[in-house]
């Protein structure tokens, strides 16, 4: 099974192969800020199953207040964030791909869980099998800025 996708301007085109390792919605403030929207949709694949066909990337790296390190690959031309890698043991070897970036049928995957429901927008009434207040991948938080707690 293969699925193709790409960015807003069309420069970046990619293909994924096989079943995703994990599919989730993320309502964390980082995803809200990264997308400028209410949540992120992460379709995780082993890095080796993601094939970039064309396009160039800018990387943006940041540290989360729960101890995560994230690197986002964005199209160099239009800025669409397409892939992200979390430097966490549980996600080793995996890359998140942007759930909205796939060609039709765009939403071919099944959402398995949502994370960071604590900062979920009140108009989000999506049914998900499992909901986590924060995340099963997070480390204990020492300090968080109010803008990153949200809600
Ligand atoms: Zn682009
Ligand atoms: Zn997130």
mmCIF file of N, CA and C in Angstrom, residues 35-82:
data_model
loop_
_atom_site.group_PDB
_atom_site.id
_atom_site.type_symbol
_atom_site.label_atom_id
_atom_site.label_comp_id
_atom_site.label_asym_id
_atom_site.label_seq_id
_atom_site.Cartn_x
_atom_site.Cartn_y
_atom_site.Cartn_z
ATOM 1 N N UNK A 35 0.740 24.784 13.341
ATOM 2 C CA UNK A 35 -0.217 24.743 12.237
ATOM 3 C C UNK A 35 -1.027 26.024 12.129
ATOM 4 N N UNK A 36 -1.073 26.808 13.217
ATOM 5 C CA UNK A 36 -1.953 27.973 13.242
ATOM 6 C C UNK A 36 -3.405 27.543 13.301
ATOM 7 N N UNK A 37 -3.632 26.314 13.744
ATOM 8 C CA UNK A 37 -4.989 25.776 13.784
ATOM 9 C C UNK A 37 -5.250 25.088 15.126
ATOM 10 N N UNK A 38 -6.312 24.291 15.227
ATOM 11 C CA UNK A 38 -6.707 23.744 16.526
ATOM 12 C C UNK A 38 -5.920 22.512 16.951
ATOM 13 N N UNK A 39 -5.445 21.726 15.988
ATOM 14 C CA UNK A 39 -4.703 20.510 16.359
ATOM 15 C C UNK A 39 -3.828 20.035 15.209
ATOM 16 N N UNK A 40 -2.892 19.170 15.558
ATOM 17 C CA UNK A 40 -2.047 18.553 14.554
ATOM 18 C C UNK A 40 -2.515 17.117 14.334
ATOM 19 N N UNK A 41 -2.321 16.599 13.143
ATOM 20 C CA UNK A 41 -2.620 15.192 12.863
ATOM 21 C C UNK A 41 -1.299 14.540 12.483
ATOM 22 N N UNK A 42 -0.882 13.576 13.303
ATOM 23 C CA UNK A 42 0.410 12.930 13.079
ATOM 24 C C UNK A 42 0.223 11.493 12.612
ATOM 25 N N UNK A 43 0.691 11.217 11.407
ATOM 26 C CA UNK A 43 0.665 9.861 10.863
ATOM 27 C C UNK A 43 2.120 9.395 10.882
ATOM 28 N N UNK A 44 2.462 8.540 11.859
ATOM 29 C CA UNK A 44 3.851 8.113 12.017
ATOM 30 C C UNK A 44 4.179 6.926 11.134
ATOM 31 N N UNK A 45 5.344 7.040 10.494
ATOM 32 C CA UNK A 45 5.887 5.950 9.686
ATOM 33 C C UNK A 45 7.351 5.746 10.053
ATOM 34 N N UNK A 46 7.854 4.527 9.865
ATOM 35 C CA UNK A 46 9.301 4.371 9.980
ATOM 36 C C UNK A 46 9.947 5.290 8.931
ATOM 37 N N UNK A 47 11.003 5.975 9.326
ATOM 38 C CA UNK A 47 11.678 6.918 8.432
ATOM 39 C C UNK A 47 12.010 6.273 7.084
ATOM 40 N N UNK A 48 12.324 4.984 7.115
ATOM 41 C CA UNK A 48 12.715 4.273 5.893
ATOM 42 C C UNK A 48 11.537 4.053 4.936
ATOM 43 N N UNK A 49 10.310 4.261 5.417
ATOM 44 C CA UNK A 49 9.118 4.054 4.573
ATOM 45 C C UNK A 49 8.595 5.367 3.989
ATOM 46 N N UNK A 50 9.321 6.469 4.267
ATOM 47 C CA UNK A 50 8.931 7.773 3.725
ATOM 48 C C UNK A 50 9.916 8.129 2.617
ATOM 49 N N UNK A 51 9.399 8.290 1.433
ATOM 50 C CA UNK A 51 10.250 8.572 0.279
ATOM 51 C C UNK A 51 9.926 9.968 -0.268
ATOM 52 N N UNK A 52 10.900 10.881 -0.186
ATOM 53 C CA UNK A 52 10.691 12.226 -0.730
ATOM 54 C C UNK A 52 10.995 12.191 -2.224
ATOM 55 N N UNK A 53 10.013 12.534 -3.033
ATOM 56 C CA UNK A 53 10.128 12.482 -4.493
ATOM 57 C C UNK A 53 10.714 13.786 -5.030
ATOM 58 N N UNK A 54 10.277 14.909 -4.458
ATOM 59 C CA UNK A 54 10.811 16.206 -4.912
ATOM 60 C C UNK A 54 10.684 17.239 -3.811
ATOM 61 N N UNK A 55 11.351 18.373 -4.017
ATOM 62 C CA UNK A 55 11.239 19.490 -3.092
ATOM 63 C C UNK A 55 12.416 19.603 -2.141
ATOM 64 N N UNK A 56 12.509 20.769 -1.508
ATOM 65 C CA UNK A 56 13.574 21.030 -0.542
ATOM 66 C C UNK A 56 12.954 21.509 0.759
ATOM 67 N N UNK A 57 13.700 21.308 1.870
ATOM 68 C CA UNK A 57 13.146 21.590 3.193
ATOM 69 C C UNK A 57 13.963 22.612 3.971
ATOM 70 N N UNK A 58 13.241 23.340 4.827
ATOM 71 C CA UNK A 58 13.856 24.100 5.908
ATOM 72 C C UNK A 58 13.557 23.322 7.161
ATOM 73 N N UNK A 59 14.537 23.259 8.069
ATOM 74 C CA UNK A 59 14.293 22.555 9.328
ATOM 75 C C UNK A 59 14.094 23.568 10.440
ATOM 76 N N UNK A 60 13.119 23.294 11.307
ATOM 77 C CA UNK A 60 12.941 24.116 12.493
ATOM 78 C C UNK A 60 12.951 23.186 13.704
ATOM 79 N N UNK A 61 13.883 23.431 14.613
ATOM 80 C CA UNK A 61 14.011 22.565 15.783
ATOM 81 C C UNK A 61 13.634 23.326 17.039
ATOM 82 N N UNK A 62 12.938 22.654 17.955
ATOM 83 C CA UNK A 62 12.622 23.284 19.231
ATOM 84 C C UNK A 62 12.578 22.244 20.343
ATOM 85 N N UNK A 63 12.749 22.728 21.585
ATOM 86 C CA UNK A 63 12.655 21.878 22.766
ATOM 87 C C UNK A 63 11.300 22.130 23.410
ATOM 88 N N UNK A 64 10.613 21.069 23.804
ATOM 89 C CA UNK A 64 9.341 21.265 24.487
ATOM 90 C C UNK A 64 9.585 21.309 26.000
ATOM 91 N N UNK A 65 8.626 21.894 26.734
ATOM 92 C CA UNK A 65 8.804 22.008 28.181
ATOM 93 C C UNK A 65 8.672 20.655 28.870
ATOM 94 N N UNK A 66 8.210 19.626 28.152
ATOM 95 C CA UNK A 66 8.158 18.278 28.750
ATOM 96 C C UNK A 66 9.387 17.462 28.376
ATOM 97 N N UNK A 67 10.416 18.121 27.892
ATOM 98 C CA UNK A 67 11.680 17.439 27.656
ATOM 99 C C UNK A 67 11.865 16.868 26.268
ATOM 100 N N UNK A 68 10.895 17.106 25.388
ATOM 101 C CA UNK A 68 11.008 16.598 24.020
ATOM 102 C C UNK A 68 11.838 17.514 23.149
ATOM 103 N N UNK A 69 12.478 16.923 22.160
ATOM 104 C CA UNK A 69 13.173 17.708 21.147
ATOM 105 C C UNK A 69 12.494 17.383 19.835
ATOM 106 N N UNK A 70 12.080 18.423 19.126
ATOM 107 C CA UNK A 70 11.318 18.217 17.902
ATOM 108 C C UNK A 70 12.028 18.903 16.739
ATOM 109 N N UNK A 71 12.096 18.208 15.618
ATOM 110 C CA UNK A 71 12.621 18.821 14.394
ATOM 111 C C UNK A 71 11.525 18.738 13.336
ATOM 112 N N UNK A 72 11.143 19.892 12.804
ATOM 113 C CA UNK A 72 10.077 19.955 11.811
ATOM 114 C C UNK A 72 10.685 20.236 10.437
ATOM 115 N N UNK A 73 10.258 19.477 9.438
ATOM 116 C CA UNK A 73 10.674 19.714 8.047
ATOM 117 C C UNK A 73 9.560 20.469 7.344
ATOM 118 N N UNK A 74 9.899 21.669 6.877
ATOM 119 C CA UNK A 74 8.907 22.493 6.183
ATOM 120 C C UNK A 74 9.359 22.748 4.763
ATOM 121 N N UNK A 75 8.402 22.846 3.843
ATOM 122 C CA UNK A 75 8.757 23.141 2.454
ATOM 123 C C UNK A 75 9.500 24.469 2.410
ATOM 124 N N UNK A 76 10.619 24.477 1.725
ATOM 125 C CA UNK A 76 11.459 25.669 1.637
ATOM 126 C C UNK A 76 10.736 26.814 0.928
ATOM 127 N N UNK A 77 9.828 26.494 0.040
ATOM 128 C CA UNK A 77 9.126 27.526 -0.728
ATOM 129 C C UNK A 77 7.883 28.052 -0.009
ATOM 130 N N UNK A 78 6.993 27.161 0.395
ATOM 131 C CA UNK A 78 5.697 27.628 0.928
ATOM 132 C C UNK A 78 5.563 27.494 2.438
ATOM 133 N N UNK A 79 6.481 26.759 3.108
ATOM 134 C CA UNK A 79 6.455 26.688 4.564
ATOM 135 C C UNK A 79 5.536 25.643 5.172
ATOM 136 N N UNK A 80 4.834 24.888 4.350
ATOM 137 C CA UNK A 80 3.975 23.819 4.901
ATOM 138 C C UNK A 80 4.825 22.886 5.759
ATOM 139 N N UNK A 81 4.392 22.607 6.986
ATOM 140 C CA UNK A 81 5.142 21.646 7.795
ATOM 141 C C UNK A 81 4.637 20.246 7.467
ATOM 142 N N UNK A 82 5.549 19.417 6.985
ATOM 143 C CA UNK A 82 5.168 18.109 6.435
ATOM 144 C C UNK A 82 5.583 16.933 7.302
#
